[in-house]
PDB file of C-alpha atoms and ligand atoms in Angstrom:
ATOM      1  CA  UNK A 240     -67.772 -20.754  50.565  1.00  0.00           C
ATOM      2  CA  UNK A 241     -67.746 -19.448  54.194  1.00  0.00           C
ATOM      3  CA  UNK A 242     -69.982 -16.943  53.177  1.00  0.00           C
ATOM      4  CA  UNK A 243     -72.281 -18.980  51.810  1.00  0.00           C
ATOM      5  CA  UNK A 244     -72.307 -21.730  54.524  1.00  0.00           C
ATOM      6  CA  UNK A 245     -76.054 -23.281  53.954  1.00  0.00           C
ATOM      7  CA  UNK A 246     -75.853 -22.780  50.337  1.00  0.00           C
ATOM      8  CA  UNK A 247     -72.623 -24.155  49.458  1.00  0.00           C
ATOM      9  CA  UNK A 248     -70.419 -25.260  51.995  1.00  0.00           C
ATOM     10  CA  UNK A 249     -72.768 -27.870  53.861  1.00  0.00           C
ATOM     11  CA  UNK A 250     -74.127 -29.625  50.500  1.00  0.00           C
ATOM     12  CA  UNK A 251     -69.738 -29.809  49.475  1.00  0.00           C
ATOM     13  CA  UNK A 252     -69.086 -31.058  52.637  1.00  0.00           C
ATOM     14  CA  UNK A 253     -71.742 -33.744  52.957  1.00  0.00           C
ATOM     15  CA  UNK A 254     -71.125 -35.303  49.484  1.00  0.00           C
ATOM     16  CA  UNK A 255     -66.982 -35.435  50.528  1.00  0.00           C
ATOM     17  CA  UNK A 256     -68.409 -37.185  53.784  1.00  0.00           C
ATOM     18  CA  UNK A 257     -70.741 -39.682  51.286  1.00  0.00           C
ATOM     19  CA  UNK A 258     -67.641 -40.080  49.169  1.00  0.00           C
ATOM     20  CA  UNK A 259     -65.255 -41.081  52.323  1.00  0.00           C
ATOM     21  CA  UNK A 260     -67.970 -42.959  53.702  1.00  0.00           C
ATOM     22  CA  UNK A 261     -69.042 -45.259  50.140  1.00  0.00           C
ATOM     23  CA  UNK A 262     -66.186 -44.728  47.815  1.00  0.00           C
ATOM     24  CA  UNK A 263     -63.244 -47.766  48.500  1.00  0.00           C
ATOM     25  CA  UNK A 264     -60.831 -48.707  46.535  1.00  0.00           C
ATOM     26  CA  UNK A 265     -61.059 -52.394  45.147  1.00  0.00           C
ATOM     27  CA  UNK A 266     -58.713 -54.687  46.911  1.00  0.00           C
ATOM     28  CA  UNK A 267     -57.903 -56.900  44.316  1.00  0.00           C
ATOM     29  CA  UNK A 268     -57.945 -54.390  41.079  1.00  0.00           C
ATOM     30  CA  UNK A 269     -57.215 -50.832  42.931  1.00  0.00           C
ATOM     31  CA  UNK A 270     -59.936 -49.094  41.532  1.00  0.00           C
ATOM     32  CA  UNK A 271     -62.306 -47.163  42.997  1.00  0.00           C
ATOM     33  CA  UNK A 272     -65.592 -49.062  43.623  1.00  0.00           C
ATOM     34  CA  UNK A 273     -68.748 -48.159  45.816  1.00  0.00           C
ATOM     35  CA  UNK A 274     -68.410 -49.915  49.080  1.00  0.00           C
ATOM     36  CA  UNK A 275     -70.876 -53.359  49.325  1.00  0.00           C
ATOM     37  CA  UNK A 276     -70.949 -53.476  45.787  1.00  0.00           C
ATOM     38  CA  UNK A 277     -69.146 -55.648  43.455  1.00  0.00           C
ATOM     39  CA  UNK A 278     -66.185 -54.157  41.500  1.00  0.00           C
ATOM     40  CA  UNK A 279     -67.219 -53.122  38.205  1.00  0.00           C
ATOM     41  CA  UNK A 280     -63.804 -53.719  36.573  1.00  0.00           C
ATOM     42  CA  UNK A 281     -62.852 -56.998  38.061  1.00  0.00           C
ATOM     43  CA  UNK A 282     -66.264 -58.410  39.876  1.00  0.00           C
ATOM     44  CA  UNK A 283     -68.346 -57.950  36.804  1.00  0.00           C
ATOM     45  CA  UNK A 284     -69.461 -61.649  35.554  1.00  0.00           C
ATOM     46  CA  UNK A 285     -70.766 -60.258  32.231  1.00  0.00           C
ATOM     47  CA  UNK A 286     -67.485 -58.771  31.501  1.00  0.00           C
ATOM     48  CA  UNK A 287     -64.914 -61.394  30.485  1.00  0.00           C
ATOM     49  CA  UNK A 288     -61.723 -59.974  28.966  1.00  0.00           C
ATOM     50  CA  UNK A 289     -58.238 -61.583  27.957  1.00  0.00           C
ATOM     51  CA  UNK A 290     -56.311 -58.612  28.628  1.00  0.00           C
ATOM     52  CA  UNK A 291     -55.695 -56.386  31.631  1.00  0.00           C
ATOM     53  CA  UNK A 292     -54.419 -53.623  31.101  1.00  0.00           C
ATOM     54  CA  UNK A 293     -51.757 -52.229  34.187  1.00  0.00           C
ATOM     55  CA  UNK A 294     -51.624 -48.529  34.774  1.00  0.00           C
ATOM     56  CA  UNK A 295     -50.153 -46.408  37.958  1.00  0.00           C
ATOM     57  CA  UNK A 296     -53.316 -43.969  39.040  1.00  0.00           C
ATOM     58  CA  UNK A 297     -56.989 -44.511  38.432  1.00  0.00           C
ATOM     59  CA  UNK A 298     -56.694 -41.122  36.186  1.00  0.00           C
ATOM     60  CA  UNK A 299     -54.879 -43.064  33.587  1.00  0.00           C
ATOM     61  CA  UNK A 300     -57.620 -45.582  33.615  1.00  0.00           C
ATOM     62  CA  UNK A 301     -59.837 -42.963  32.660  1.00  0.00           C
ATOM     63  CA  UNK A 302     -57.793 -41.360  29.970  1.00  0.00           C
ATOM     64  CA  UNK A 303     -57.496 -45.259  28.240  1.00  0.00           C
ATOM     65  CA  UNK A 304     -61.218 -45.565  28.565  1.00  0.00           C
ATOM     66  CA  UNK A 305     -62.044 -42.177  27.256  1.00  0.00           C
ATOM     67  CA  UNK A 306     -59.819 -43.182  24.425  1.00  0.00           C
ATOM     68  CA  UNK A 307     -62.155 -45.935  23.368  1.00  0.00           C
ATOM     69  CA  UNK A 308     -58.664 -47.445  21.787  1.00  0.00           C
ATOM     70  CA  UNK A 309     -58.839 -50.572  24.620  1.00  0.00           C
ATOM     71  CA  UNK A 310     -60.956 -53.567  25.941  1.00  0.00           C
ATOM     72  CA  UNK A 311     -60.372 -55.235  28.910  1.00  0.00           C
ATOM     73  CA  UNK A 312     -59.631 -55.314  32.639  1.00  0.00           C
ATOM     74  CA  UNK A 313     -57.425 -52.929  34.163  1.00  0.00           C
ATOM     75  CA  UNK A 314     -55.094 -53.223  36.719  1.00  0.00           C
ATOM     76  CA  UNK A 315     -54.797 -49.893  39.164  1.00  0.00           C
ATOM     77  CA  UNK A 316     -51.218 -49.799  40.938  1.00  0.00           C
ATOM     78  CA  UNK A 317     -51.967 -46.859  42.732  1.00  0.00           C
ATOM     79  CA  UNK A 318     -48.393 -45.221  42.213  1.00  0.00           C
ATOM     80  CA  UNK A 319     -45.043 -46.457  41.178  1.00  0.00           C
ATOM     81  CA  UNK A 320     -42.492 -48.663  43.101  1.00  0.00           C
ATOM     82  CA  UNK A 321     -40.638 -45.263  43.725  1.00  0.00           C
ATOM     83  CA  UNK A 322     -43.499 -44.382  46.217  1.00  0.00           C
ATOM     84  CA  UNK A 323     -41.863 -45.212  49.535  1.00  0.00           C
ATOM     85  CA  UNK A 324     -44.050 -43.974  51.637  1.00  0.00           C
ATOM     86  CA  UNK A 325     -45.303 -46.741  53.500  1.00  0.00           C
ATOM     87  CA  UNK A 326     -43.592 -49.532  53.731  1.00  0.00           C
ATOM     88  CA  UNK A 327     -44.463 -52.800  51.653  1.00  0.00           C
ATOM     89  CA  UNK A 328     -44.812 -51.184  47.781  1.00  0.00           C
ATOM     90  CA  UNK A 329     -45.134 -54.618  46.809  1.00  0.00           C
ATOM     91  CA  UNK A 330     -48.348 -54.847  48.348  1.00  0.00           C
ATOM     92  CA  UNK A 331     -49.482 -51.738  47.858  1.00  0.00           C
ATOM     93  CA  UNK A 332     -49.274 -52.102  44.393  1.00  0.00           C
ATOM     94  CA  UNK A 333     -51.206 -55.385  44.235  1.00  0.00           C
ATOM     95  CA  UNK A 334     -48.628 -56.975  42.640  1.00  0.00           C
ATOM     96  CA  UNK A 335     -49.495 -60.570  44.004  1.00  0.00           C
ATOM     97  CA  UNK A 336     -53.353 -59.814  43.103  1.00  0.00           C
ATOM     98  CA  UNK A 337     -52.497 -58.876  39.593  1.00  0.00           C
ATOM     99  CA  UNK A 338     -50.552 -62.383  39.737  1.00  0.00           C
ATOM    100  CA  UNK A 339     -54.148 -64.003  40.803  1.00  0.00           C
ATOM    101  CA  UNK A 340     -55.728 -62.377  38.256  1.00  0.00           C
ATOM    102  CA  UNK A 341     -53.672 -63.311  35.628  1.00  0.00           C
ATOM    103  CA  UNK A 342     -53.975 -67.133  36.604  1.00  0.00           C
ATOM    104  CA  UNK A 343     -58.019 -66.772  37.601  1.00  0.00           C
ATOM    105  CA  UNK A 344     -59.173 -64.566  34.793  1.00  0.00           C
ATOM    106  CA  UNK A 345     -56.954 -67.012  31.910  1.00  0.00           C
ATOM    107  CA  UNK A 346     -55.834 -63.904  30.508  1.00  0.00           C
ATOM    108  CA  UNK A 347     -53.373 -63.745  27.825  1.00  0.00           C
ATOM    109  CA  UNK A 348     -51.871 -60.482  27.945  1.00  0.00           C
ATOM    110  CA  UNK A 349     -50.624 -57.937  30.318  1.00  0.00           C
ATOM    111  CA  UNK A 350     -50.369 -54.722  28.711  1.00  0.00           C
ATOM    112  CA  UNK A 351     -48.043 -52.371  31.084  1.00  0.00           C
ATOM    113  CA  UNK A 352     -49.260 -48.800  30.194  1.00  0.00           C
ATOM    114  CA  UNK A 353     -46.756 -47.025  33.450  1.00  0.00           C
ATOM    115  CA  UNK A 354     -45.761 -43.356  32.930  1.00  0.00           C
ATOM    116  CA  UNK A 355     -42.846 -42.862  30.617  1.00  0.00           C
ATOM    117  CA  UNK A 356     -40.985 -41.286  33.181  1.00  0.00           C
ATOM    118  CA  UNK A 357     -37.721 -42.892  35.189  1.00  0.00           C
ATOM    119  CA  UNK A 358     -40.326 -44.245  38.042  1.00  0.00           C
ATOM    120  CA  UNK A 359     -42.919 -45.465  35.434  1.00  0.00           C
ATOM    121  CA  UNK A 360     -40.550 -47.379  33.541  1.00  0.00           C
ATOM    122  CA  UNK A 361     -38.523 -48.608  36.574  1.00  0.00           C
ATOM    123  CA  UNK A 362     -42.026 -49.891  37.707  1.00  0.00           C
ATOM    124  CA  UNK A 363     -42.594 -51.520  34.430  1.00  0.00           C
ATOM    125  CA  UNK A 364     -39.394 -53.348  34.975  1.00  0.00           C
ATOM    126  CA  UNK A 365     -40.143 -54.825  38.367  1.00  0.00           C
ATOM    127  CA  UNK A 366     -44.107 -56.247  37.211  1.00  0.00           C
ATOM    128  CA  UNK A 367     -42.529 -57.271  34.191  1.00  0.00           C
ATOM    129  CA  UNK A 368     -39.886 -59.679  36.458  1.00  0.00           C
ATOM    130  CA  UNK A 369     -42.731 -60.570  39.125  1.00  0.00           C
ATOM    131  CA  UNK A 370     -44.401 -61.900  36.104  1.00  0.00           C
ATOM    132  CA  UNK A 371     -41.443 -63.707  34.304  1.00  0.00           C
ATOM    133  CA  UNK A 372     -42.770 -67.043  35.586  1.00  0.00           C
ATOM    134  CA  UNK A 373     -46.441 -67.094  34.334  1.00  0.00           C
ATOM    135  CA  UNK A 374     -46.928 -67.891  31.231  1.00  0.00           C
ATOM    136  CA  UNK A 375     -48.750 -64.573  29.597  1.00  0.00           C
ATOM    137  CA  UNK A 376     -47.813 -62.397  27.038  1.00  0.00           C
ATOM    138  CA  UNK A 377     -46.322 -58.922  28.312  1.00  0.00           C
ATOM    139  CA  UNK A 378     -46.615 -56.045  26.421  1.00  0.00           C
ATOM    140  CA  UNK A 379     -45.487 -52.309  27.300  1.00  0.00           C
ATOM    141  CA  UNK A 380     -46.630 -49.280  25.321  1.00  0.00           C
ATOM    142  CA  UNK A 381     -44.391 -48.012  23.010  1.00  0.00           C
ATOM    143  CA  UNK A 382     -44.187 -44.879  20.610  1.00  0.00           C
ATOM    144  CA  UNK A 383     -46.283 -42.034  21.024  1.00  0.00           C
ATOM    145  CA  UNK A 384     -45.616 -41.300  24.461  1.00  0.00           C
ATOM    146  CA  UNK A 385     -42.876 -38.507  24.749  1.00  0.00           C
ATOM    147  CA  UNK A 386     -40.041 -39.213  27.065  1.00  0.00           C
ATOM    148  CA  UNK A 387     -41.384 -37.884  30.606  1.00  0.00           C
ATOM    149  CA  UNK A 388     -44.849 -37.856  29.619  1.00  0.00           C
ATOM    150  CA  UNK A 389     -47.871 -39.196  31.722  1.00  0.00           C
ATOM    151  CA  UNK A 390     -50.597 -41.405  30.808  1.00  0.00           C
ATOM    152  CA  UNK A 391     -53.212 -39.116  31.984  1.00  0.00           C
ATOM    153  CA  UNK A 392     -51.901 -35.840  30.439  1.00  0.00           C
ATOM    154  CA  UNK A 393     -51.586 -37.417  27.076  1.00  0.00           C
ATOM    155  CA  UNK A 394     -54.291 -36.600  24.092  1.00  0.00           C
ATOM    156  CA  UNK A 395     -56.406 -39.281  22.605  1.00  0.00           C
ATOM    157  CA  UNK A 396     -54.189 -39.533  19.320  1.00  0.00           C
ATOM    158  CA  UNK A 397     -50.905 -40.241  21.410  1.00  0.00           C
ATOM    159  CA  UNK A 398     -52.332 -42.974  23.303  1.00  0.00           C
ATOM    160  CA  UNK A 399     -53.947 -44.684  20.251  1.00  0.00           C
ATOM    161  CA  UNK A 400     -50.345 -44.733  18.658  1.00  0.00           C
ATOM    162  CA  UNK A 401     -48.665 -45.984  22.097  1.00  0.00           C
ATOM    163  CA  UNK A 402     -51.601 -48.827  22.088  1.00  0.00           C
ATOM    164  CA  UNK A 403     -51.418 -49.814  18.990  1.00  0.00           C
ATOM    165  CA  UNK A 404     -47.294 -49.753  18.241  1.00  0.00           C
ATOM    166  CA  UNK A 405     -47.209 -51.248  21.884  1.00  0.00           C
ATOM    167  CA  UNK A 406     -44.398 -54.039  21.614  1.00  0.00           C
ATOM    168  CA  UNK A 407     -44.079 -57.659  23.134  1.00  0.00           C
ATOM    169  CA  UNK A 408     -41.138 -57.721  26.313  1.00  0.00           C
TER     170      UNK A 408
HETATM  171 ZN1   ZN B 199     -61.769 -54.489  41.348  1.00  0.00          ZN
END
């Protein structure tokens, strides 16, 4: 790359600069969305979906979509409650938006699709008692997914199993 300054380096470097400058992530879903536009997964007013499905890194999102095995909203926590990096997890994971969501969008189920690992699950655990007031069905993927394995590392097949074996909390 440093030898080819012109060629390479200065096109890589402006498109990371366009990316920092128009790339956001979506305060309300976590996603990543294009800055003065509206959110394709949860600004959309042609989509309308009853379930939103909750996941820890927008690279699970993609793996579910690419799946084709799910419809609906997601819900992009951005990491797990484990992440104590800075300060107010709660927040950062957009826990109290995902509440809003849930009232606004009248949806019926909240499908937690977290990591199966310790901080994944533990996660799970503390959306699925944030929630424990609102009345919506929760749901939490279930076989398929090895013990320690990650959403975004996991084939097509696996995730269709977790989806569709996923059980009620
Ligand atoms: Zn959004």
């Amino acid at each position: 790359m440093i030898n080819n300054r012109q060629e390479i380096l200065r096109p890589l470097a402006n498109n990371l600069s366009d990316v920092f400058k128009n790339i956001e992530r979506c305060k309300i879903c976590g996603t990543l969305k294009s800055n003065n536009h509206p959110c394709n997964n949860c600004e959309d007013k042609n989509k309308k979906f009853s379930k939103i499905c909750v996941v820890e890194n927008i690279s699970d999102q993609w793996a579910i979509e690419s799946s084709s095995i799910y419809q609906g909203y997601y819900h992009i926590l951005g990491g797990t409650i484990s992440d104590s990096t800075n300060g107010n997890n709660r927040e950062n994971l957009l826990i109290n938006s995902l509440i809003e969501r849930i009232k606004n969008d009248n949806i019926d189920e909240v499908i937690l699709a977290t990591s199966a690992t310790v901080e994944g699950q533990t996660t799970a655990f503390y959306i699925q008692d944030s929630l424990k007031n609102i009345n919506v069905k929760i749901s939490k993927l279930a076989q398929g997914l090895p013990v320690g394995g990650e959403i975004e590392t996991s084939d097509d097949g696996t995730l269709i199993s977790a989806f569709k074996n996923r059980k009620d909390l």
